[in-house]
GROMACS .gro file of N, CA and C in nm:
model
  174
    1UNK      N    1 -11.054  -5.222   6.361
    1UNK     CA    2 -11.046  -5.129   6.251
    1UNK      C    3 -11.154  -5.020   6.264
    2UNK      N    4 -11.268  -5.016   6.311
    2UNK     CA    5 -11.368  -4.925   6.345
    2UNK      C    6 -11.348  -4.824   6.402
    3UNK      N    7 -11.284  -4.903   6.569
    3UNK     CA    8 -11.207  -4.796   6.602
    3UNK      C    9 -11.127  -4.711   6.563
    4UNK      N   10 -11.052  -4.718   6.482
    4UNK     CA   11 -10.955  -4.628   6.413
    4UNK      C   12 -11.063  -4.529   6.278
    5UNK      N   13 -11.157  -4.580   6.243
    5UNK     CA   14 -11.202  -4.524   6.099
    5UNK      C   15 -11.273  -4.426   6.178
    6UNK      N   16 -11.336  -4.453   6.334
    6UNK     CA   17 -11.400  -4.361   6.416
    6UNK      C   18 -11.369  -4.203   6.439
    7UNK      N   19 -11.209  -4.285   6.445
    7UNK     CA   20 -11.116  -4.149   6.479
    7UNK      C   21 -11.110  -4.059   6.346
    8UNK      N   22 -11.085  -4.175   6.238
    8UNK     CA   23 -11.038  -4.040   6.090
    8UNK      C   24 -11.193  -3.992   6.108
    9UNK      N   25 -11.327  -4.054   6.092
    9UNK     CA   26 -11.408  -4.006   6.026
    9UNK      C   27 -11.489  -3.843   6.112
   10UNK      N   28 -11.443  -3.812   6.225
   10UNK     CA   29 -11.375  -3.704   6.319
   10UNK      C   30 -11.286  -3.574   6.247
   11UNK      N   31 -11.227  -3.587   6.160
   11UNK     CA   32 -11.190  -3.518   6.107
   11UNK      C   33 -11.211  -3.412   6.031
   12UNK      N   34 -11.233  -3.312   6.036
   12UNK     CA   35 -11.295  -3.220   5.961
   12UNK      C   36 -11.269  -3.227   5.802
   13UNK      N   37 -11.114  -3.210   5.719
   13UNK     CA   38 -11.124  -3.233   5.648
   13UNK      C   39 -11.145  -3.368   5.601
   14UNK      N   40 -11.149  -3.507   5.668
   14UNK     CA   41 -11.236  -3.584   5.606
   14UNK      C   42 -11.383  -3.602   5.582
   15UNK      N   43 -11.428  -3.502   5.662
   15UNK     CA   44 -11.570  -3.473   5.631
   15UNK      C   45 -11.627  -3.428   5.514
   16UNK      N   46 -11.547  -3.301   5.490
   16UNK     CA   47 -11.529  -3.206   5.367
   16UNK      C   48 -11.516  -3.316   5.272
   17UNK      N   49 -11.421  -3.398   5.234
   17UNK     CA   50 -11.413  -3.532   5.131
   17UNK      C   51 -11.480  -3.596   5.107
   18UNK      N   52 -11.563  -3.624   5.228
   18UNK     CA   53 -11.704  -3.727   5.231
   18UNK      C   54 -11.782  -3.719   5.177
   19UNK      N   55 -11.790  -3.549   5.219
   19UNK     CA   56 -11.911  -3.531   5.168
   19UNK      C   57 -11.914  -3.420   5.041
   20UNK      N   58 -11.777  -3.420   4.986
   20UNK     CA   59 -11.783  -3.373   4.868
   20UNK      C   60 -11.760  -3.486   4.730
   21UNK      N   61 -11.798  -3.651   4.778
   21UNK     CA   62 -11.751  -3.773   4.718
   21UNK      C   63 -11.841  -3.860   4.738
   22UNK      N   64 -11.915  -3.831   4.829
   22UNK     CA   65 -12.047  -3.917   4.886
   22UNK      C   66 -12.110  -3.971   4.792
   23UNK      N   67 -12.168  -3.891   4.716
   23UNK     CA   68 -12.300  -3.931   4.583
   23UNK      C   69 -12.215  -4.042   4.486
   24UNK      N   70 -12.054  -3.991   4.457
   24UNK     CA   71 -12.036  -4.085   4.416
   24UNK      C   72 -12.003  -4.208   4.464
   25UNK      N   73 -11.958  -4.240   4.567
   25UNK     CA   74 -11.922  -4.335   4.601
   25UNK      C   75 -12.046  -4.434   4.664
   26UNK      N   76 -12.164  -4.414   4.671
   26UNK     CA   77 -12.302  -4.451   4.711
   26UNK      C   78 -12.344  -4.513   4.574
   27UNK      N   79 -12.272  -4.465   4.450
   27UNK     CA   80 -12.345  -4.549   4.293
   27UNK      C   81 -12.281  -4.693   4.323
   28UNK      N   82 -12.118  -4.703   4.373
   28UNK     CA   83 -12.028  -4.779   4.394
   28UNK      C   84 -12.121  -4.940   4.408
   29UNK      N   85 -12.106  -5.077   4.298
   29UNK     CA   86 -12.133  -5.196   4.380
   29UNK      C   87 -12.123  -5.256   4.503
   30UNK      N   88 -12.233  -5.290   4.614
   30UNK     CA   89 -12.240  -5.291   4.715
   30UNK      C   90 -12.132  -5.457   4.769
   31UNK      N   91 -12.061  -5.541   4.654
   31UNK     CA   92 -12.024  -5.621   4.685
   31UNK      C   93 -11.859  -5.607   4.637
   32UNK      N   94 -11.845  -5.538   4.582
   32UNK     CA   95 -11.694  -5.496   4.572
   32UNK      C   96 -11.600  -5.401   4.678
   33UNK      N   97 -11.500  -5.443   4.692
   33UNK     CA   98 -11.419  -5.372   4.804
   33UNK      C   99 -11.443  -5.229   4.859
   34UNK      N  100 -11.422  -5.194   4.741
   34UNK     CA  101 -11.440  -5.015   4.730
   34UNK      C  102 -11.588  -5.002   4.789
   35UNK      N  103 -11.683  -5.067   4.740
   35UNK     CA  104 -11.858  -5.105   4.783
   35UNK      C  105 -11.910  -5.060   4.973
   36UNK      N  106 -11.785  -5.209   4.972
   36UNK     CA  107 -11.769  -5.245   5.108
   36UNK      C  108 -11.711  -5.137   5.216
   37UNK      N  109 -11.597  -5.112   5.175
   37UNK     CA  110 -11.561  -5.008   5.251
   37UNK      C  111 -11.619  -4.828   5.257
   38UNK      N  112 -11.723  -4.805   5.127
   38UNK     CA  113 -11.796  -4.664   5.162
   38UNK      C  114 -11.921  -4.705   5.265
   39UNK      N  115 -11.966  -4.864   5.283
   39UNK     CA  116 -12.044  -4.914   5.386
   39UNK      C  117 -11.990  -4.889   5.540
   40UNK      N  118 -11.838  -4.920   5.523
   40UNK     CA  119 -11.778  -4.968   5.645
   40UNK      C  120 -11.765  -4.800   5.677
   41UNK      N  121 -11.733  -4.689   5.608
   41UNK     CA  122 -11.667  -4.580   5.653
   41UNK      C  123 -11.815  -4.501   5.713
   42UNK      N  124 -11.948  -4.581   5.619
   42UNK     CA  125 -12.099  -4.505   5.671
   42UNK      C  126 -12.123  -4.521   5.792
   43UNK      N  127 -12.089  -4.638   5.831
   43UNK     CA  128 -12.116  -4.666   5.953
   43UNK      C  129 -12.053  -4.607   6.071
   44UNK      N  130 -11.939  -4.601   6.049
   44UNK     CA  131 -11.858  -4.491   6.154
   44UNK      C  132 -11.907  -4.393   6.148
   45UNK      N  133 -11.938  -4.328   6.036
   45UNK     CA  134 -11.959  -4.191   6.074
   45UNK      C  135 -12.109  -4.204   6.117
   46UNK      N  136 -12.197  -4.268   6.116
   46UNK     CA  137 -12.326  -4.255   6.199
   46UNK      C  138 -12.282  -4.336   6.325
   47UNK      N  139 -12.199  -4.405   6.361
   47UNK     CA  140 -12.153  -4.415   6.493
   47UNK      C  141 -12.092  -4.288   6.547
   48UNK      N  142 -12.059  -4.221   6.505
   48UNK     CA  143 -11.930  -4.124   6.564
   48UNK      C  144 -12.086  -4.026   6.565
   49UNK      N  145 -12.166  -4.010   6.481
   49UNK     CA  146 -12.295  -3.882   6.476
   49UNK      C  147 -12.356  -3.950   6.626
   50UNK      N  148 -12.358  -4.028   6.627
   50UNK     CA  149 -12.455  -4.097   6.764
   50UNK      C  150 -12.380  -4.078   6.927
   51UNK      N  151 -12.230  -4.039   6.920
   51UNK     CA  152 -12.171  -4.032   6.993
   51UNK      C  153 -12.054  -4.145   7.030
   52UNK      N  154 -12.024  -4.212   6.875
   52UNK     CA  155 -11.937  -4.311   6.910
   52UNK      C  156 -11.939  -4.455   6.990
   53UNK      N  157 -12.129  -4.469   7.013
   53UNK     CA  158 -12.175  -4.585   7.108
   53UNK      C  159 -12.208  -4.683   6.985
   54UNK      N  160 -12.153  -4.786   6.954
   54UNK     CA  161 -12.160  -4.871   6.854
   54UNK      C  162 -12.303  -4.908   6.893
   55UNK      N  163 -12.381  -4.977   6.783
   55UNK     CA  164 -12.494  -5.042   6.811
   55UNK      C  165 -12.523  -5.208   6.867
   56UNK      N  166 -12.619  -5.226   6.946
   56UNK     CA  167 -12.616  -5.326   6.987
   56UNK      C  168 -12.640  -5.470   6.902
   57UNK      N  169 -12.573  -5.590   6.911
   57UNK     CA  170 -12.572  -5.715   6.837
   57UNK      C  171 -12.686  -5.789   6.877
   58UNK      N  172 -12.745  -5.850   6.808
   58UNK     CA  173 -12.852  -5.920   6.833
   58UNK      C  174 -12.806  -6.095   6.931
   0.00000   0.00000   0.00000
């Protein structure tokens, strides 16, 4: 699934969305779905800012 959120979060106008929705979606509970997934979509996009090289697992 990363892979794929990699690709939308690439998108220009999903950028524009992001980051015209960001602040709110950052108040969002960090343990509810919606929570979870503005986590899951952060991370792509600082993967995709880094050049798309996922980070290493311990």
């Amino acid at each position: 699934m990363l892979v794929h959120a990699r690709d939308l979060v690439r998108s220009p106008a999903f950028r524009r969305y992001w980051t015209a929705s960001r602040a709110l979606k950052a108040e969002l509970p960090a343990d509810s779905d919606e929570g979870r997934m503005f986590q899951f979509l952060e991370r792509a996009i600082a993967e995709s800012d880094r050049g798309g090289t996922p980070p290493s697992r311990p």
